[in-house]
mmCIF file of C-alpha atoms in Angstrom:
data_model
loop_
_atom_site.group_PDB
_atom_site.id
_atom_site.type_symbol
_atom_site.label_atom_id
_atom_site.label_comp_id
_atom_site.label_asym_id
_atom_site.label_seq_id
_atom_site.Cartn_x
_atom_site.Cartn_y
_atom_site.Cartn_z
ATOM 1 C CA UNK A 1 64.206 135.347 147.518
ATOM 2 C CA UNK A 2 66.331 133.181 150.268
ATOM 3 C CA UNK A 3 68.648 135.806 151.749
ATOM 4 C CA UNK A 4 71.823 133.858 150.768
ATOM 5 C CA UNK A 5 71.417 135.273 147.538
ATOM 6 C CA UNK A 6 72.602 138.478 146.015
ATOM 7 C CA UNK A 7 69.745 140.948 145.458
ATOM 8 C CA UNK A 8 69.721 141.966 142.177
ATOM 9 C CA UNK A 9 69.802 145.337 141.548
ATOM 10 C CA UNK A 10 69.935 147.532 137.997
ATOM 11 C CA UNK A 11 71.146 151.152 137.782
ATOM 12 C CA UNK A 12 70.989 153.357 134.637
ATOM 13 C CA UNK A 13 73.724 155.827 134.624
ATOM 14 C CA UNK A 14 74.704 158.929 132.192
ATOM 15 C CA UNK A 15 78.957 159.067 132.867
ATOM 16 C CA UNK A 16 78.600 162.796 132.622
ATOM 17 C CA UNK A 17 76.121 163.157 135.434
ATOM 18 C CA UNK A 18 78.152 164.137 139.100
ATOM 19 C CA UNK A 19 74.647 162.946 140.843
ATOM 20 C CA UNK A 20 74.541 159.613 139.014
ATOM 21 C CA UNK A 21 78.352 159.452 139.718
ATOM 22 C CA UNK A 22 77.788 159.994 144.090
ATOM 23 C CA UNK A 23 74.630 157.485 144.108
ATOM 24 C CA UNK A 24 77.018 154.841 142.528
ATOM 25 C CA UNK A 25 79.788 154.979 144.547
ATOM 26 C CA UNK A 26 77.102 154.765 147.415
ATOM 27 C CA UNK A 27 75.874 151.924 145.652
ATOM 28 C CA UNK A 28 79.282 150.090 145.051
ATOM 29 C CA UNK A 29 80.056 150.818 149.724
ATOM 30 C CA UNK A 30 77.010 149.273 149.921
ATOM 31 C CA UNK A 31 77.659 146.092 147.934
ATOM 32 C CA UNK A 32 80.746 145.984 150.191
ATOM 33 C CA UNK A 33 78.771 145.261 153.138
ATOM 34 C CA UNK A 34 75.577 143.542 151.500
ATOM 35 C CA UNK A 35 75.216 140.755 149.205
ATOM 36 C CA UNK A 36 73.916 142.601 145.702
ATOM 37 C CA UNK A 37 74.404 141.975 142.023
ATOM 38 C CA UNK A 38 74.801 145.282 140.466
ATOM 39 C CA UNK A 39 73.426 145.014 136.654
ATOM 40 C CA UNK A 40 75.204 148.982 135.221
ATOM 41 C CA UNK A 41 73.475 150.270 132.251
ATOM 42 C CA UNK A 42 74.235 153.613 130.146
ATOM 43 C CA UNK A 43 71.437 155.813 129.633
ATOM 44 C CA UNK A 44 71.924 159.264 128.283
ATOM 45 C CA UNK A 45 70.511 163.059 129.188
ATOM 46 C CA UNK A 46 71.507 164.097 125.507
ATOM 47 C CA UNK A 47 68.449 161.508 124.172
ATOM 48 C CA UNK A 48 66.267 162.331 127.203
ATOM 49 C CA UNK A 49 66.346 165.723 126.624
ATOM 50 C CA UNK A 50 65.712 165.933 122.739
ATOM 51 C CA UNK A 51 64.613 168.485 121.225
ATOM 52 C CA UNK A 52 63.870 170.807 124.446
ATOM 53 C CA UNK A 53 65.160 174.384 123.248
ATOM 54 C CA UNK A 54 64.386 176.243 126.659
ATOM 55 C CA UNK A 55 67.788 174.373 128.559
ATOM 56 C CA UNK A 56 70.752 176.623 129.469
ATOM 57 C CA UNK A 57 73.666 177.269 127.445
ATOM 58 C CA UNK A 58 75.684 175.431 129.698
ATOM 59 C CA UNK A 59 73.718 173.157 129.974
ATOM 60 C CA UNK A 60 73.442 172.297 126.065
ATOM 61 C CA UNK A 61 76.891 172.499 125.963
ATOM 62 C CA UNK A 62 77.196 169.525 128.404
ATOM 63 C CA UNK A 63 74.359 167.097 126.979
ATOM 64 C CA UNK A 64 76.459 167.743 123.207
ATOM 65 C CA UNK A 65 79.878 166.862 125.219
ATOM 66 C CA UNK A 66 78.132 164.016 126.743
ATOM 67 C CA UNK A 67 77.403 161.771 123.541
ATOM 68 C CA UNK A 68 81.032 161.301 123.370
ATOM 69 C CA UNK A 69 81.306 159.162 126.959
ATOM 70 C CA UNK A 70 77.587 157.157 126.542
ATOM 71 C CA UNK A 71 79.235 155.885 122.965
ATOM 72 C CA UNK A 72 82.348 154.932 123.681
ATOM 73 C CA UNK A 73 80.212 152.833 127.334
ATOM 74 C CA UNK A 74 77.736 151.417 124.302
ATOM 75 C CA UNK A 75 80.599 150.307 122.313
ATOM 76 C CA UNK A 76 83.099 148.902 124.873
ATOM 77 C CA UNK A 77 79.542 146.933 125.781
ATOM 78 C CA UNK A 78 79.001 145.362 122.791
ATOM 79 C CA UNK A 79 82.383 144.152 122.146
ATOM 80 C CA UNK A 80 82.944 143.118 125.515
ATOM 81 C CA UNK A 81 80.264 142.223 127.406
ATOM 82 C CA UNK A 82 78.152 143.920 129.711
ATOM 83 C CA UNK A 83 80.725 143.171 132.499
ATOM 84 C CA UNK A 84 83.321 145.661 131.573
ATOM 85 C CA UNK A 85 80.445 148.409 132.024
ATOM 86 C CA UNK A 86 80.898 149.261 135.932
ATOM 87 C CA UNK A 87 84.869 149.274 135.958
ATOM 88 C CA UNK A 88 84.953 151.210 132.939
ATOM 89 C CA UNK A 89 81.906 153.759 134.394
ATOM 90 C CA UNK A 90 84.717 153.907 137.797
ATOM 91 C CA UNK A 91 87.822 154.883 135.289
ATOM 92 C CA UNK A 92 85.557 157.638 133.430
ATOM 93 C CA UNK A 93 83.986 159.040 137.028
ATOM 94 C CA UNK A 94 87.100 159.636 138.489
ATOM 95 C CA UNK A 95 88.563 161.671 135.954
ATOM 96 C CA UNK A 96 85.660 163.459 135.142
ATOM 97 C CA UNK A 97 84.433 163.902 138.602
ATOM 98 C CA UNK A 98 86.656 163.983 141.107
ATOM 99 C CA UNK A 99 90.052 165.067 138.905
ATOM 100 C CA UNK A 100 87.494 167.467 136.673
ATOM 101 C CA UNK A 101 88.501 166.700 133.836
ATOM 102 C CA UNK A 102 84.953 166.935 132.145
ATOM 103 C CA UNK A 103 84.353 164.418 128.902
ATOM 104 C CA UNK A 104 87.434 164.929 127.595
ATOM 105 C CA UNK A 105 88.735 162.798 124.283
ATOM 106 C CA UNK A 106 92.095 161.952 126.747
ATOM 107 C CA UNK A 107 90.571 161.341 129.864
ATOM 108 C CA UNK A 108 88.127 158.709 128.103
ATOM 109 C CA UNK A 109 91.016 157.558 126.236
ATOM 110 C CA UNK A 110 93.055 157.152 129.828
ATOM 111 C CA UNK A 111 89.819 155.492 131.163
ATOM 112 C CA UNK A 112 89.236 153.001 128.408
ATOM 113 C CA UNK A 113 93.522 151.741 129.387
ATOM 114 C CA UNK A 114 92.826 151.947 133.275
ATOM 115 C CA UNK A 115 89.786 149.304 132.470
ATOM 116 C CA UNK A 116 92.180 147.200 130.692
ATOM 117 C CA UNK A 117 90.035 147.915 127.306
ATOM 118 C CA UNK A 118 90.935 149.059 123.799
ATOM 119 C CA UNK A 119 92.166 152.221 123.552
ATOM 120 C CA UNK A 120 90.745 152.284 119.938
ATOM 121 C CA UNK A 121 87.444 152.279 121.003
ATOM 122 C CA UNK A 122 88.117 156.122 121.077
ATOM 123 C CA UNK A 123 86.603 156.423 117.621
ATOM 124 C CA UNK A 124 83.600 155.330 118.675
ATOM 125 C CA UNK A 125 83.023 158.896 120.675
ATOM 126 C CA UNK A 126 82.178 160.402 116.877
ATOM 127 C CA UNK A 127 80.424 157.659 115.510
ATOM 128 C CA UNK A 128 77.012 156.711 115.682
ATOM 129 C CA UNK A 129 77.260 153.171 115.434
ATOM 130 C CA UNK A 130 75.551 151.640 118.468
ATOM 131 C CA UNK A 131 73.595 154.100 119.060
ATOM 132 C CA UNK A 132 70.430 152.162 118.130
ATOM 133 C CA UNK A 133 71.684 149.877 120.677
ATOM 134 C CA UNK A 134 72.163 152.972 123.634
ATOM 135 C CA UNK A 135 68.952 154.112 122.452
ATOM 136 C CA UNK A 136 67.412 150.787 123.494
ATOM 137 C CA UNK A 137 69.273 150.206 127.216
ATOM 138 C CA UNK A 138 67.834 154.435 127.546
ATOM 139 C CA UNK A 139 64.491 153.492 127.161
ATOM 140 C CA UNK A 140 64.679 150.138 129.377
ATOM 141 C CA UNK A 141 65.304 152.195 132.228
ATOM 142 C CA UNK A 142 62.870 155.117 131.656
ATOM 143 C CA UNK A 143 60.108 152.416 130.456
ATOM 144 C CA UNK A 144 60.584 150.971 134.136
ATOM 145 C CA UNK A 145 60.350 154.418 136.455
ATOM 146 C CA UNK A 146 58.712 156.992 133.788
ATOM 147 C CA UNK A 147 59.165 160.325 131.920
ATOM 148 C CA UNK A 148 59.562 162.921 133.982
ATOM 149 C CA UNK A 149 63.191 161.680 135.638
ATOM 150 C CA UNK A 150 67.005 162.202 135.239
ATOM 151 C CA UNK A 151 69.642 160.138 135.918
ATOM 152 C CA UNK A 152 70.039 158.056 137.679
ATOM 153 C CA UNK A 153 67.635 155.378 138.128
ATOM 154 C CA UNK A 154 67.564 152.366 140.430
ATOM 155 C CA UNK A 155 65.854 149.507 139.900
ATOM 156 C CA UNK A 156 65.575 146.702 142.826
ATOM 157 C CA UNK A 157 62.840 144.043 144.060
ATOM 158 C CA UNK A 158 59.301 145.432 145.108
ATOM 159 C CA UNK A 159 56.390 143.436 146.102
ATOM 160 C CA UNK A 160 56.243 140.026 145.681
ATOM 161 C CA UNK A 161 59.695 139.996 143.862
ATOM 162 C CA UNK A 162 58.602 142.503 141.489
ATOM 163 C CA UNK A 163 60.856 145.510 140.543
ATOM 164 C CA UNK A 164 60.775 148.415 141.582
ATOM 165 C CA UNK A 165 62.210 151.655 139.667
ATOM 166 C CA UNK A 166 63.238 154.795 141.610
ATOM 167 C CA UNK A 167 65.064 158.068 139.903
ATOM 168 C CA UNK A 168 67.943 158.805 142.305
ATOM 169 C CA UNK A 169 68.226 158.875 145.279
ATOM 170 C CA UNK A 170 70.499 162.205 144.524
ATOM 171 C CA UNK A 171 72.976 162.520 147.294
ATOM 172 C CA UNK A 172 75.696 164.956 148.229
ATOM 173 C CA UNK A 173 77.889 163.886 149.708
ATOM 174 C CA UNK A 174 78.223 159.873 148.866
ATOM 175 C CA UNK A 175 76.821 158.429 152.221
ATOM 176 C CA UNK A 176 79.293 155.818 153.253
ATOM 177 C CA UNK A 177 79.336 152.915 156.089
ATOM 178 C CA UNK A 178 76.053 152.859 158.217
ATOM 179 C CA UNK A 179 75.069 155.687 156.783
ATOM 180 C CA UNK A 180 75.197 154.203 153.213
ATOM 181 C CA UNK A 181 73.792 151.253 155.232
ATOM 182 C CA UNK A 182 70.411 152.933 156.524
ATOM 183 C CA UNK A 183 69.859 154.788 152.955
ATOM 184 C CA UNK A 184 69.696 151.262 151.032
ATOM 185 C CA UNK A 185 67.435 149.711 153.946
ATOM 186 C CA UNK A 186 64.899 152.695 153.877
ATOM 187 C CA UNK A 187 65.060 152.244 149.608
ATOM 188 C CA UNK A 188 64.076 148.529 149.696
ATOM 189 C CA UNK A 189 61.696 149.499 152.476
ATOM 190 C CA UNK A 190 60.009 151.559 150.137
ATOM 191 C CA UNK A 191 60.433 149.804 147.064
ATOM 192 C CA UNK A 192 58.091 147.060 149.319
ATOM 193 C CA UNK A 193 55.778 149.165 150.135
ATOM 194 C CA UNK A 194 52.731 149.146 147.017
ATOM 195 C CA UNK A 195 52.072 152.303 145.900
ATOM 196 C CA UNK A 196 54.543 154.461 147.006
ATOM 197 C CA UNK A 197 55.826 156.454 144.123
ATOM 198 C CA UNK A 198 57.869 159.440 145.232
ATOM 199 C CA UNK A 199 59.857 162.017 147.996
ATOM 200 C CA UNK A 200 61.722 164.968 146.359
ATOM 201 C CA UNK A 201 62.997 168.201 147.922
ATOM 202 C CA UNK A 202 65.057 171.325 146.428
ATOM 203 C CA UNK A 203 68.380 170.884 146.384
ATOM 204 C CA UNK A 204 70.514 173.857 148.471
ATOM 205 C CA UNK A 205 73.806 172.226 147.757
ATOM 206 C CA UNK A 206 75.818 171.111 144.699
ATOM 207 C CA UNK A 207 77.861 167.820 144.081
ATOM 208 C CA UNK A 208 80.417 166.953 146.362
ATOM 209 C CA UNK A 209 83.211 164.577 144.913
ATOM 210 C CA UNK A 210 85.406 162.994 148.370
#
């Protein structure tokens, strides 16, 4: 790929997810400072985790909330184009995330005006309409890094051109400058590197929104 040219790069994102939300914004600094053509899609953790009964409460509570958000993304897709997906994913983050709003029916509403999008796409949060459609841009992403992930994944040029899936990387807080800088270099180093398939450590810190 001649270097003069953006490096393509596709990341599946559930707008309820605070550690989908921090690798994106790391993401977008990075694209600041590098040449890359972020593809956004909208997976969801409600349809990943079907029909698991041994989740938390909480936890429930938040995948049921959460069909709401990855609807009203599917819809405002389809009658857009895929192009409005990463401005509108920005609008919803920041209210959720870093105003706490959680999935609410206003601060989607709010989101949809801030993206310069319908605010009558609203009634899509209820209806089932496109979710065939969500179901499909779900499964693209899992069918490239696997089963036994979360959100988000990252998908960028491997071997020979070939992509690469990753879940995460899962950051707190968003790395930003050279820092952001050194994360995405060691990611494509390893997304060359055949056969490498995975780091992971427990978390000993929740989400950080700055």
């Amino acid at each position: 790929m001649p270097a003069t040219e953006p490096v393509p790069v596709d990341f599946w994102f559930d707008p309820v997810c605070p550690w989908a939300w921090m690798t994106s914004r790391w993401l977008l600094d990075v694209a600041e400072r590098r040449a890359l053509d972020i593809r956004w899609h909208i997976m969801s953790l409600a349809v990943l985790n079907e029909g698991r009964e041994d989740l938390p409460e909480r936890y429930q509570r938040l995948l049921t909330e959460g069909w709401a958000p990855v609807r009203v993304v599917i819809a405002a897709q389809q009658k857009y184009g895929p192009e409005v997906t990463g401005r509108l994913y920005t609008a919803l983050g920041e209210r959720m995330h870093r105003q706490g709003t959680g999935p609410s029916r206003a601060a989607i509403t709010e989101a949809l005006e801030e993206a310069g999008l319908s605010p009558d796409l609203i009634q899509y949060a209820e209806l089932d309409t496109y979710d065939r459609e969500l179901r499909a841009s779900h499964q693209e992403g899992i069918d490239r890094v696997g089963q036994e992930v979360g959100t988000p994944v990252i998908s960028l040029p491997g071997p020979d051109g070939t992509s690469t899936a990753f879940f995460g990387p899962v950051l707190t807080p968003t790395p930003r400058g050279q820092e952001a800088l050194r994360l995405w270099d060691g990611l494509v180093l390893l997304a060359a590197t055949p056969g490498f398939y995975e780091l992971k450590r427990s978390r000993t810190q929740g989400p950080v929104f700055d």
